[in-house]
PDB file of C-alpha atoms in Angstrom:
ATOM      1  CA  PRO A 349      53.182  -7.409  40.197  1.00  0.00           C
ATOM      2  CA  ALA A 350      53.860  -7.715  43.954  1.00  0.00           C
ATOM      3  CA  ARG A 351      50.707  -5.772  44.834  1.00  0.00           C
ATOM      4  CA  GLU A 352      48.639  -7.990  42.540  1.00  0.00           C
ATOM      5  CA  ARG A 353      50.012 -11.105  44.226  1.00  0.00           C
ATOM      6  CA  LEU A 354      49.248  -9.655  47.661  1.00  0.00           C
ATOM      7  CA  ALA A 355      45.708  -8.807  46.559  1.00  0.00           C
ATOM      8  CA  GLU A 356      45.219 -12.424  45.434  1.00  0.00           C
ATOM      9  CA  ALA A 357      46.725 -13.866  48.646  1.00  0.00           C
ATOM     10  CA  PRO A 358      43.554 -13.809  50.788  1.00  0.00           C
ATOM     11  CA  SER A 359      41.635 -15.942  48.268  1.00  0.00           C
ATOM     12  CA  GLY A 360      44.633 -18.259  47.934  1.00  0.00           C
ATOM     13  CA  VAL A 361      44.902 -18.624  51.698  1.00  0.00           C
ATOM     14  CA  GLY A 362      41.160 -19.235  51.916  1.00  0.00           C
ATOM     15  CA  GLN A 363      41.434 -22.000  49.304  1.00  0.00           C
ATOM     16  CA  VAL A 364      44.289 -23.633  51.230  1.00  0.00           C
ATOM     17  CA  ILE A 365      42.203 -23.574  54.421  1.00  0.00           C
ATOM     18  CA  GLU A 366      39.171 -25.065  52.613  1.00  0.00           C
ATOM     19  CA  ASP A 367      41.368 -27.814  51.117  1.00  0.00           C
ATOM     20  CA  ALA A 368      42.859 -28.577  54.533  1.00  0.00           C
ATOM     21  CA  ASP A 369      39.348 -28.820  56.022  1.00  0.00           C
ATOM     22  CA  ARG A 370      38.339 -31.289  53.295  1.00  0.00           C
ATOM     23  CA  TYR A 371      41.439 -33.428  53.911  1.00  0.00           C
ATOM     24  CA  LEU A 372      40.735 -33.444  57.647  1.00  0.00           C
ATOM     25  CA  VAL A 373      37.159 -34.614  57.086  1.00  0.00           C
ATOM     26  CA  ILE A 374      38.377 -37.394  54.763  1.00  0.00           C
ATOM     27  CA  LEU A 375      40.890 -38.497  57.417  1.00  0.00           C
ATOM     28  CA  ARG A 376      38.177 -38.319  60.069  1.00  0.00           C
ATOM     29  CA  MET A 377      35.918 -40.541  57.928  1.00  0.00           C
ATOM     30  CA  ARG A 378      38.687 -43.161  57.726  1.00  0.00           C
ATOM     31  CA  GLN A 379      38.979 -43.261  61.521  1.00  0.00           C
ATOM     32  CA  LEU A 380      35.286 -43.182  62.418  1.00  0.00           C
ATOM     33  CA  ARG A 381      33.340 -46.354  62.920  1.00  0.00           C
ATOM     34  CA  ARG A 382      29.584 -46.669  62.734  1.00  0.00           C
ATOM     35  CA  ALA A 383      29.605 -47.173  66.509  1.00  0.00           C
ATOM     36  CA  ASP A 384      31.021 -43.619  66.838  1.00  0.00           C
ATOM     37  CA  LEU A 385      27.977 -42.046  65.168  1.00  0.00           C
ATOM     38  CA  LYS A 386      25.574 -40.177  67.437  1.00  0.00           C
ATOM     39  CA  PRO A 387      21.941 -39.066  67.072  1.00  0.00           C
ATOM     40  CA  ILE A 388      21.896 -35.872  65.002  1.00  0.00           C
ATOM     41  CA  ASP A 389      19.026 -33.527  64.154  1.00  0.00           C
ATOM     42  CA  LEU A 390      19.571 -33.335  60.398  1.00  0.00           C
ATOM     43  CA  ALA A 391      17.028 -30.507  60.106  1.00  0.00           C
ATOM     44  CA  GLU A 392      19.047 -28.299  62.436  1.00  0.00           C
ATOM     45  CA  LEU A 393      22.180 -28.806  60.321  1.00  0.00           C
ATOM     46  CA  ALA A 394      20.425 -28.273  56.973  1.00  0.00           C
ATOM     47  CA  ASP A 395      18.752 -25.096  58.224  1.00  0.00           C
ATOM     48  CA  ASP A 396      21.996 -23.755  59.682  1.00  0.00           C
ATOM     49  CA  VAL A 397      23.987 -24.346  56.490  1.00  0.00           C
ATOM     50  CA  GLY A 398      21.218 -22.864  54.364  1.00  0.00           C
ATOM     51  CA  GLU A 399      21.035 -19.776  56.559  1.00  0.00           C
ATOM     52  CA  ARG A 400      24.803 -19.249  56.654  1.00  0.00           C
ATOM     53  CA  LEU A 401      25.311 -19.648  52.910  1.00  0.00           C
ATOM     54  CA  ALA A 402      22.180 -17.869  51.708  1.00  0.00           C
ATOM     55  CA  PRO A 403      23.154 -15.025  49.378  1.00  0.00           C
ATOM     56  CA  PRO A 404      22.373 -11.537  50.684  1.00  0.00           C
ATOM     57  CA  VAL A 405      19.277  -9.714  49.474  1.00  0.00           C
ATOM     58  CA  GLY A 406      19.998  -8.187  46.089  1.00  0.00           C
ATOM     59  CA  ALA A 407      22.578 -10.794  45.109  1.00  0.00           C
ATOM     60  CA  GLY A 408      22.253 -12.355  41.674  1.00  0.00           C
ATOM     61  CA  VAL A 409      21.169 -15.717  43.114  1.00  0.00           C
ATOM     62  CA  ARG A 410      18.349 -16.544  45.540  1.00  0.00           C
ATOM     63  CA  LEU A 411      18.056 -19.486  47.915  1.00  0.00           C
ATOM     64  CA  GLU A 412      14.749 -20.786  49.259  1.00  0.00           C
ATOM     65  CA  ARG A 413      14.699 -23.264  52.139  1.00  0.00           C
ATOM     66  CA  ASP A 414      12.059 -25.789  53.059  1.00  0.00           C
ATOM     67  CA  ILE A 415      13.083 -27.801  56.117  1.00  0.00           C
ATOM     68  CA  ALA A 416      11.030 -30.558  57.753  1.00  0.00           C
ATOM     69  CA  TRP A 417      11.888 -30.580  61.448  1.00  0.00           C
ATOM     70  CA  GLY A 418      12.527 -33.478  63.777  1.00  0.00           C
ATOM     71  CA  LEU A 419      14.441 -35.758  61.389  1.00  0.00           C
ATOM     72  CA  GLN A 420      16.976 -37.680  63.469  1.00  0.00           C
ATOM     73  CA  VAL A 421      19.802 -39.681  61.874  1.00  0.00           C
ATOM     74  CA  ARG A 422      22.902 -41.395  63.257  1.00  0.00           C
ATOM     75  CA  GLY A 423      25.846 -39.351  62.177  1.00  0.00           C
ATOM     76  CA  ASP A 424      28.918 -37.267  62.706  1.00  0.00           C
ATOM     77  CA  ARG A 425      27.951 -33.603  63.062  1.00  0.00           C
ATOM     78  CA  ILE A 426      31.158 -32.146  61.619  1.00  0.00           C
ATOM     79  CA  ALA A 427      31.179 -34.464  58.626  1.00  0.00           C
ATOM     80  CA  LEU A 428      27.509 -33.806  57.824  1.00  0.00           C
ATOM     81  CA  LEU A 429      28.032 -30.049  58.108  1.00  0.00           C
ATOM     82  CA  MET A 430      30.981 -30.281  55.711  1.00  0.00           C
ATOM     83  CA  LEU A 431      28.960 -32.339  53.205  1.00  0.00           C
ATOM     84  CA  MET A 432      26.102 -29.831  53.240  1.00  0.00           C
ATOM     85  CA  HIS A 433      28.423 -26.841  53.136  1.00  0.00           C
ATOM     86  CA  GLU A 434      30.382 -28.216  50.174  1.00  0.00           C
ATOM     87  CA  VAL A 435      27.280 -29.091  48.162  1.00  0.00           C
ATOM     88  CA  LEU A 436      25.510 -25.785  48.741  1.00  0.00           C
ATOM     89  CA  ARG A 437      28.669 -23.688  48.299  1.00  0.00           C
ATOM     90  CA  VAL A 438      29.424 -25.312  44.939  1.00  0.00           C
ATOM     91  CA  ALA A 439      25.791 -25.096  43.816  1.00  0.00           C
ATOM     92  CA  LEU A 440      25.570 -21.388  44.610  1.00  0.00           C
ATOM     93  CA  ALA A 441      28.885 -20.666  42.885  1.00  0.00           C
ATOM     94  CA  MET A 442      27.705 -22.450  39.733  1.00  0.00           C
ATOM     95  CA  ALA A 443      24.275 -20.808  39.612  1.00  0.00           C
ATOM     96  CA  PRO A 444      23.755 -18.293  36.816  1.00  0.00           C
ATOM     97  CA  PRO A 445      22.671 -14.720  37.630  1.00  0.00           C
ATOM     98  CA  GLY A 446      19.000 -14.530  38.534  1.00  0.00           C
ATOM     99  CA  ALA A 447      18.804 -18.211  39.484  1.00  0.00           C
ATOM    100  CA  LEU A 448      16.595 -19.544  42.258  1.00  0.00           C
ATOM    101  CA  LEU A 449      17.884 -22.573  44.181  1.00  0.00           C
ATOM    102  CA  HIS A 450      15.682 -24.626  46.484  1.00  0.00           C
ATOM    103  CA  TRP A 451      17.368 -26.345  49.494  1.00  0.00           C
ATOM    104  CA  SER A 452      15.067 -28.806  51.213  1.00  0.00           C
ATOM    105  CA  LEU A 453      14.928 -31.554  53.781  1.00  0.00           C
ATOM    106  CA  SER A 454      11.898 -33.825  53.849  1.00  0.00           C
ATOM    107  CA  ARG A 455      10.797 -37.226  55.031  1.00  0.00           C
ATOM    108  CA  ARG A 456      10.069 -40.072  52.624  1.00  0.00           C
ATOM    109  CA  ASP A 457       9.179 -43.346  54.286  1.00  0.00           C
ATOM    110  CA  ARG A 458      12.086 -44.170  56.664  1.00  0.00           C
ATOM    111  CA  MET A 459      14.481 -41.740  54.975  1.00  0.00           C
ATOM    112  CA  ALA A 460      15.452 -38.092  55.435  1.00  0.00           C
ATOM    113  CA  VAL A 461      15.796 -36.604  51.945  1.00  0.00           C
ATOM    114  CA  LEU A 462      18.208 -33.687  51.514  1.00  0.00           C
ATOM    115  CA  ALA A 463      17.622 -32.160  48.089  1.00  0.00           C
ATOM    116  CA  LEU A 464      18.768 -29.192  46.047  1.00  0.00           C
ATOM    117  CA  ARG A 465      16.915 -27.977  42.949  1.00  0.00           C
ATOM    118  CA  GLY A 466      18.308 -25.449  40.543  1.00  0.00           C
ATOM    119  CA  PRO A 467      17.406 -23.376  37.520  1.00  0.00           C
ATOM    120  CA  ASP A 468      17.991 -25.696  34.551  1.00  0.00           C
ATOM    121  CA  GLN A 469      19.456 -28.937  33.218  1.00  0.00           C
ATOM    122  CA  GLY A 470      22.768 -27.296  32.268  1.00  0.00           C
ATOM    123  CA  TRP A 471      23.318 -26.199  35.862  1.00  0.00           C
ATOM    124  CA  ARG A 472      22.255 -29.646  37.049  1.00  0.00           C
ATOM    125  CA  GLN A 473      24.719 -31.423  34.736  1.00  0.00           C
ATOM    126  CA  ARG A 474      27.627 -29.168  35.797  1.00  0.00           C
ATOM    127  CA  LEU A 475      26.805 -29.716  39.459  1.00  0.00           C
ATOM    128  CA  LEU A 476      26.539 -33.490  39.039  1.00  0.00           C
ATOM    129  CA  ALA A 477      29.867 -33.568  37.190  1.00  0.00           C
ATOM    130  CA  ARG A 478      31.518 -31.542  39.932  1.00  0.00           C
ATOM    131  CA  LEU A 479      30.063 -33.640  42.758  1.00  0.00           C
ATOM    132  CA  GLY A 480      30.862 -36.815  40.843  1.00  0.00           C
ATOM    133  CA  GLY A 481      34.570 -35.992  40.836  1.00  0.00           C
ATOM    134  CA  ALA A 482      34.838 -35.155  37.126  1.00  0.00           C
ATOM    135  CA  ASP A 483      37.009 -32.146  37.998  1.00  0.00           C
ATOM    136  CA  THR A 484      40.540 -32.190  39.351  1.00  0.00           C
ATOM    137  CA  GLY A 485      42.337 -30.501  42.242  1.00  0.00           C
ATOM    138  CA  ALA A 486      40.231 -28.889  44.962  1.00  0.00           C
ATOM    139  CA  ALA A 487      36.985 -29.785  43.186  1.00  0.00           C
ATOM    140  CA  ALA A 488      37.904 -33.484  43.144  1.00  0.00           C
ATOM    141  CA  LEU A 489      38.906 -33.261  46.797  1.00  0.00           C
ATOM    142  CA  GLY A 490      35.498 -31.819  47.654  1.00  0.00           C
ATOM    143  CA  ALA A 491      33.758 -34.572  45.668  1.00  0.00           C
ATOM    144  CA  THR A 492      35.808 -37.235  47.474  1.00  0.00           C
ATOM    145  CA  MET A 493      34.917 -35.739  50.841  1.00  0.00           C
ATOM    146  CA  VAL A 494      31.183 -35.630  49.971  1.00  0.00           C
ATOM    147  CA  ALA A 495      31.268 -39.253  48.785  1.00  0.00           C
ATOM    148  CA  ARG A 496      33.045 -40.521  51.926  1.00  0.00           C
ATOM    149  CA  VAL A 497      30.709 -38.673  54.274  1.00  0.00           C
ATOM    150  CA  ALA A 498      27.678 -40.057  52.439  1.00  0.00           C
ATOM    151  CA  GLN A 499      29.117 -43.580  52.517  1.00  0.00           C
ATOM    152  CA  LEU A 500      29.769 -43.517  56.262  1.00  0.00           C
ATOM    153  CA  HIS A 501      26.196 -42.371  56.886  1.00  0.00           C
ATOM    154  CA  ASP A 502      24.656 -44.998  54.559  1.00  0.00           C
ATOM    155  CA  ALA A 503      23.252 -42.137  52.490  1.00  0.00           C
ATOM    156  CA  ARG A 504      22.093 -42.947  48.983  1.00  0.00           C
ATOM    157  CA  PHE A 505      22.907 -40.348  46.344  1.00  0.00           C
ATOM    158  CA  ASP A 506      20.551 -39.743  43.457  1.00  0.00           C
ATOM    159  CA  GLY A 507      21.067 -37.291  40.616  1.00  0.00           C
ATOM    160  CA  ALA A 508      17.369 -36.449  40.592  1.00  0.00           C
ATOM    161  CA  ASP A 509      14.684 -37.380  43.065  1.00  0.00           C
ATOM    162  CA  GLN A 510      11.017 -37.678  42.150  1.00  0.00           C
ATOM    163  CA  ALA A 511      10.477 -33.953  42.726  1.00  0.00           C
ATOM    164  CA  GLY A 512      13.125 -33.115  40.088  1.00  0.00           C
ATOM    165  CA  ALA A 513      15.909 -32.062  42.435  1.00  0.00           C
ATOM    166  CA  ALA A 514      19.328 -31.706  40.900  1.00  0.00           C
ATOM    167  CA  VAL A 515      20.947 -33.630  43.718  1.00  0.00           C
ATOM    168  CA  CYS A 516      19.442 -35.683  46.478  1.00  0.00           C
ATOM    169  CA  TRP A 517      20.803 -37.680  49.417  1.00  0.00           C
ATOM    170  CA  GLN A 518      18.623 -40.103  51.343  1.00  0.00           C
ATOM    171  CA  PHE A 519      19.721 -40.748  54.922  1.00  0.00           C
ATOM    172  CA  PRO A 520      18.210 -43.569  56.991  1.00  0.00           C
ATOM    173  CA  LEU A 521      16.188 -42.141  59.873  1.00  0.00           C
ATOM    174  CA  MET A 522      16.739 -43.394  63.392  1.00  0.00           C
ATOM    175  CA  PRO A 523      14.053 -45.754  64.652  1.00  0.00           C
ATOM    176  CA  GLU A 524      11.389 -43.900  66.612  1.00  0.00           C
ATOM    177  CA  ALA A 525      11.274 -44.649  70.316  1.00  0.00           C
TER     178      ALA A 525
END
């Protein structure tokens, strides 16, 4: 029994660290004002998160990325990274074996559109429920963090954009100089 508990400890410690990170981002969102937001290259963040979380070759799930470059928004870099990381981490964990996920960032009018498409409607519904806070504990904490980050950045959430993405956030682009 003691060895089994020790074997489980690293994942338990990892979960505690992830929960603490989510709490810190929520606290940060409460303290930040819109005046604190800086110009951020959203494409750089989306590409970085996609690259870091992409499953290795031969894994049961594949991730394709399609990033439009040069999309500047006003934001908080840490908070946006946490939003993207949480969404993509959860989506990959929920994907069935053999699934292909598509992580994209595009421009639509004066908005940067961050979207994630998945394999089927069942996956989509589970992901939407999880991101909508239907779960409890750490999952609800992650959903709260995602919602607060989106709110601070005036991002609109949509369960499905016109291209059929499972989840989609639209961030206002900075005015062009």
